[in-house]
Amino acid sequence: GLPDGNGLDLLSELRGKNGDPVPVVLFTAQDVEEQVSRGVAATLIKSRTSVDKLVETITRIIDNPETTSPAQEPESHVPPPS
């Protein structure tokens, strides 16, 4: 963990230049609470996610930031491309 907290503590503070929340991908070794997953663009569990899926998820979020919404599933919370 981080010496003065954990990464989840930072989520509410991450903002873009215009004050909007920035898309966040959680790539974690442990399951996270549903409330946390709803507040990020994607939640990927390391043991269940290939490197290809991680890259695909990040690329999709970068390419379509306006369509990125909080996710609903534990493995990947990224909406399909439109």
Short mmCIF file of N, CA and C in Angstrom, two decimals:
data_model
loop_
_atom_site.label_atom_id
_atom_site.label_comp_id
_atom_site.label_asym_id
_atom_site.label_seq_id
_atom_site.Cartn_x
_atom_site.Cartn_y
_atom_site.Cartn_z
N GLY A 1 0.81 -1.19 0.00
CA GLY A 1 0.00 0.00 0.00
C GLY A 1 0.85 1.25 0.00
N LEU A 2 0.20 2.34 -0.13
CA LEU A 2 0.87 3.64 -0.10
C LEU A 2 1.18 4.02 1.34
N PRO A 3 2.26 4.74 1.57
CA PRO A 3 2.65 5.06 2.94
C PRO A 3 1.65 5.93 3.70
N ASP A 4 0.88 6.74 2.99
CA ASP A 4 -0.05 7.64 3.68
C ASP A 4 -1.51 7.40 3.30
N GLY A 5 -1.85 6.20 2.85
CA GLY A 5 -3.23 5.91 2.48
C GLY A 5 -3.26 4.85 1.40
N ASN A 6 -4.32 4.88 0.60
CA ASN A 6 -4.39 3.97 -0.54
C ASN A 6 -4.95 4.71 -1.74
N GLY A 7 -4.80 4.11 -2.91
CA GLY A 7 -5.23 4.75 -4.14
C GLY A 7 -6.70 5.06 -4.17
N LEU A 8 -7.51 4.25 -3.51
CA LEU A 8 -8.96 4.49 -3.49
C LEU A 8 -9.30 5.81 -2.81
N ASP A 9 -8.46 6.22 -1.85
CA ASP A 9 -8.69 7.50 -1.18
C ASP A 9 -8.56 8.68 -2.14
N LEU A 10 -7.82 8.49 -3.22
CA LEU A 10 -7.58 9.58 -4.18
C LEU A 10 -8.71 9.74 -5.20
N LEU A 11 -9.54 8.74 -5.37
CA LEU A 11 -10.54 8.78 -6.44
C LEU A 11 -11.40 10.03 -6.43
N SER A 12 -11.86 10.45 -5.28
CA SER A 12 -12.74 11.62 -5.23
C SER A 12 -12.00 12.92 -5.53
N GLU A 13 -10.68 12.89 -5.48
CA GLU A 13 -9.90 14.09 -5.73
C GLU A 13 -9.40 14.21 -7.17
N LEU A 14 -9.51 13.15 -7.95
CA LEU A 14 -9.01 13.18 -9.33
C LEU A 14 -9.96 13.96 -10.21
N ARG A 15 -9.49 15.07 -10.73
CA ARG A 15 -10.30 15.94 -11.57
C ARG A 15 -9.48 16.42 -12.76
N GLY A 16 -10.15 16.61 -13.88
CA GLY A 16 -9.51 17.17 -15.05
C GLY A 16 -9.37 18.68 -14.92
N LYS A 17 -8.81 19.31 -15.93
CA LYS A 17 -8.60 20.76 -15.91
C LYS A 17 -9.91 21.53 -15.75
N ASN A 18 -11.00 20.99 -16.29
CA ASN A 18 -12.29 21.67 -16.20
C ASN A 18 -13.08 21.29 -14.96
N GLY A 19 -12.48 20.47 -14.10
CA GLY A 19 -13.14 20.07 -12.86
C GLY A 19 -13.93 18.78 -12.94
N ASP A 20 -14.10 18.25 -14.16
CA ASP A 20 -14.82 16.98 -14.31
C ASP A 20 -13.96 15.83 -13.83
N PRO A 21 -14.58 14.75 -13.35
CA PRO A 21 -13.81 13.58 -12.95
C PRO A 21 -13.08 12.99 -14.15
N VAL A 22 -11.91 12.45 -13.93
CA VAL A 22 -11.17 11.79 -15.00
C VAL A 22 -11.49 10.30 -14.98
N PRO A 23 -11.48 9.66 -16.15
CA PRO A 23 -11.73 8.21 -16.17
C PRO A 23 -10.61 7.48 -15.44
N VAL A 24 -10.99 6.53 -14.61
CA VAL A 24 -10.02 5.76 -13.83
C VAL A 24 -10.22 4.28 -14.11
N VAL A 25 -9.10 3.58 -14.33
CA VAL A 25 -9.11 2.13 -14.45
C VAL A 25 -8.46 1.57 -13.20
N LEU A 26 -9.20 0.75 -12.47
CA LEU A 26 -8.63 0.05 -11.32
C LEU A 26 -8.11 -1.29 -11.82
N PHE A 27 -6.84 -1.53 -11.66
CA PHE A 27 -6.23 -2.82 -12.00
C PHE A 27 -5.70 -3.35 -10.68
N THR A 28 -6.44 -4.24 -10.08
CA THR A 28 -6.22 -4.60 -8.69
C THR A 28 -6.12 -6.10 -8.50
N ALA A 29 -5.46 -6.48 -7.44
CA ALA A 29 -5.34 -7.90 -7.10
C ALA A 29 -6.56 -8.40 -6.34
N GLN A 30 -7.34 -7.49 -5.80
CA GLN A 30 -8.47 -7.87 -4.95
C GLN A 30 -9.77 -7.33 -5.51
N ASP A 31 -10.85 -8.04 -5.20
CA ASP A 31 -12.17 -7.51 -5.56
C ASP A 31 -12.39 -6.21 -4.80
N VAL A 32 -13.17 -5.33 -5.40
CA VAL A 32 -13.49 -4.06 -4.74
C VAL A 32 -14.99 -3.99 -4.52
N GLU A 33 -15.38 -3.15 -3.60
CA GLU A 33 -16.80 -2.99 -3.31
C GLU A 33 -17.52 -2.42 -4.52
N GLU A 34 -18.79 -2.80 -4.67
CA GLU A 34 -19.59 -2.34 -5.80
C GLU A 34 -19.64 -0.82 -5.87
N GLN A 35 -19.72 -0.17 -4.74
CA GLN A 35 -19.77 1.30 -4.70
C GLN A 35 -18.52 1.90 -5.34
N VAL A 36 -17.37 1.32 -5.08
CA VAL A 36 -16.12 1.80 -5.67
C VAL A 36 -16.14 1.55 -7.17
N SER A 37 -16.55 0.36 -7.59
CA SER A 37 -16.59 0.03 -9.02
C SER A 37 -17.50 0.96 -9.79
N ARG A 38 -18.60 1.38 -9.18
CA ARG A 38 -19.53 2.29 -9.87
C ARG A 38 -18.92 3.66 -10.10
N GLY A 39 -17.89 4.01 -9.36
CA GLY A 39 -17.30 5.33 -9.50
C GLY A 39 -16.11 5.41 -10.43
N VAL A 40 -15.79 4.32 -11.12
CA VAL A 40 -14.64 4.32 -12.03
C VAL A 40 -15.06 3.84 -13.41
N ALA A 41 -14.20 4.09 -14.40
CA ALA A 41 -14.51 3.70 -15.77
C ALA A 41 -14.39 2.20 -15.96
N ALA A 42 -13.45 1.57 -15.25
CA ALA A 42 -13.27 0.11 -15.38
C ALA A 42 -12.60 -0.44 -14.13
N THR A 43 -12.99 -1.65 -13.79
CA THR A 43 -12.34 -2.38 -12.70
C THR A 43 -11.90 -3.73 -13.27
N LEU A 44 -10.61 -3.97 -13.24
CA LEU A 44 -10.06 -5.21 -13.77
C LEU A 44 -9.30 -5.92 -12.65
N ILE A 45 -9.58 -7.20 -12.47
CA ILE A 45 -8.92 -8.00 -11.46
C ILE A 45 -7.73 -8.69 -12.12
N LYS A 46 -6.54 -8.47 -11.58
CA LYS A 46 -5.30 -8.96 -12.20
C LYS A 46 -5.33 -10.43 -12.54
N SER A 47 -5.81 -11.27 -11.64
CA SER A 47 -5.79 -12.71 -11.87
C SER A 47 -6.78 -13.16 -12.94
N ARG A 48 -7.72 -12.29 -13.30
CA ARG A 48 -8.74 -12.66 -14.29
C ARG A 48 -8.67 -11.81 -15.55
N THR A 49 -7.60 -11.04 -15.71
CA THR A 49 -7.51 -10.11 -16.83
C THR A 49 -6.19 -10.30 -17.56
N SER A 50 -6.26 -10.53 -18.85
CA SER A 50 -5.05 -10.65 -19.65
C SER A 50 -4.47 -9.26 -19.92
N VAL A 51 -3.22 -9.24 -20.30
CA VAL A 51 -2.58 -7.97 -20.67
C VAL A 51 -3.31 -7.37 -21.88
N ASP A 52 -3.71 -8.23 -22.81
CA ASP A 52 -4.44 -7.74 -23.99
C ASP A 52 -5.74 -7.03 -23.58
N LYS A 53 -6.47 -7.61 -22.62
CA LYS A 53 -7.71 -7.00 -22.15
C LYS A 53 -7.44 -5.67 -21.45
N LEU A 54 -6.37 -5.61 -20.68
CA LEU A 54 -5.99 -4.36 -20.01
C LEU A 54 -5.71 -3.27 -21.05
N VAL A 55 -4.92 -3.60 -22.05
CA VAL A 55 -4.58 -2.63 -23.10
C VAL A 55 -5.83 -2.22 -23.87
N GLU A 56 -6.69 -3.19 -24.20
CA GLU A 56 -7.93 -2.90 -24.91
C GLU A 56 -8.82 -1.95 -24.10
N THR A 57 -8.92 -2.19 -22.82
CA THR A 57 -9.74 -1.37 -21.94
C THR A 57 -9.22 0.06 -21.88
N ILE A 58 -7.94 0.21 -21.67
CA ILE A 58 -7.34 1.56 -21.60
C ILE A 58 -7.50 2.28 -22.93
N THR A 59 -7.24 1.57 -24.02
CA THR A 59 -7.36 2.18 -25.34
C THR A 59 -8.79 2.64 -25.61
N ARG A 60 -9.77 1.81 -25.25
CA ARG A 60 -11.17 2.17 -25.46
C ARG A 60 -11.54 3.42 -24.67
N ILE A 61 -11.06 3.52 -23.46
CA ILE A 61 -11.37 4.68 -22.63
C ILE A 61 -10.72 5.94 -23.18
N ILE A 62 -9.49 5.81 -23.64
CA ILE A 62 -8.79 6.97 -24.23
C ILE A 62 -9.47 7.41 -25.52
N ASP A 63 -9.85 6.44 -26.35
CA ASP A 63 -10.46 6.76 -27.64
C ASP A 63 -11.89 7.29 -27.52
N ASN A 64 -12.60 6.91 -26.45
CA ASN A 64 -14.01 7.29 -26.30
C ASN A 64 -14.31 7.80 -24.90
N PRO A 65 -13.63 8.84 -24.44
CA PRO A 65 -13.83 9.28 -23.05
C PRO A 65 -15.25 9.75 -22.76
N GLU A 66 -15.94 10.29 -23.75
CA GLU A 66 -17.30 10.78 -23.51
C GLU A 66 -18.30 9.64 -23.34
N THR A 67 -17.98 8.44 -23.81
CA THR A 67 -18.90 7.31 -23.66
C THR A 67 -18.55 6.45 -22.46
N THR A 68 -17.49 6.79 -21.79
CA THR A 68 -17.07 6.01 -20.64
C THR A 68 -17.96 6.37 -19.46
N SER A 69 -18.56 5.36 -18.90
CA SER A 69 -19.40 5.58 -17.73
C SER A 69 -19.00 4.58 -16.67
N PRO A 70 -19.37 4.81 -15.45
CA PRO A 70 -19.03 3.84 -14.42
C PRO A 70 -19.49 2.45 -14.80
N ALA A 71 -18.71 1.49 -14.44
CA ALA A 71 -18.93 0.12 -14.87
C ALA A 71 -19.84 -0.66 -13.96
N GLN A 72 -20.28 -1.79 -14.44
CA GLN A 72 -21.22 -2.60 -13.70
C GLN A 72 -20.72 -4.00 -13.37
N GLU A 73 -19.73 -4.52 -14.06
CA GLU A 73 -19.27 -5.89 -13.84
C GLU A 73 -17.92 -5.91 -13.17
N PRO A 74 -17.59 -6.94 -12.38
CA PRO A 74 -16.32 -6.99 -11.69
C PRO A 74 -15.11 -7.11 -12.59
N GLU A 75 -15.18 -7.87 -13.68
CA GLU A 75 -13.99 -8.06 -14.52
C GLU A 75 -13.68 -6.82 -15.34
N SER A 76 -14.66 -6.24 -15.95
CA SER A 76 -14.43 -5.09 -16.81
C SER A 76 -15.66 -4.22 -16.79
N HIS A 77 -15.43 -2.96 -16.56
CA HIS A 77 -16.53 -2.01 -16.45
C HIS A 77 -16.47 -0.99 -17.56
N VAL A 78 -16.19 -1.44 -18.76
CA VAL A 78 -16.08 -0.51 -19.87
C VAL A 78 -17.22 -0.80 -20.84
N PRO A 79 -17.95 0.24 -21.22
CA PRO A 79 -19.03 0.01 -22.16
C PRO A 79 -18.47 -0.42 -23.52
N PRO A 80 -19.20 -1.20 -24.29
CA PRO A 80 -18.73 -1.62 -25.61
C PRO A 80 -18.65 -0.41 -26.54
N PRO A 81 -17.75 -0.46 -27.52
CA PRO A 81 -17.64 0.67 -28.44
C PRO A 81 -18.94 0.87 -29.22
N SER A 82 -19.21 2.14 -29.55
CA SER A 82 -20.45 2.43 -30.27
C SER A 82 -20.25 2.30 -31.76
#
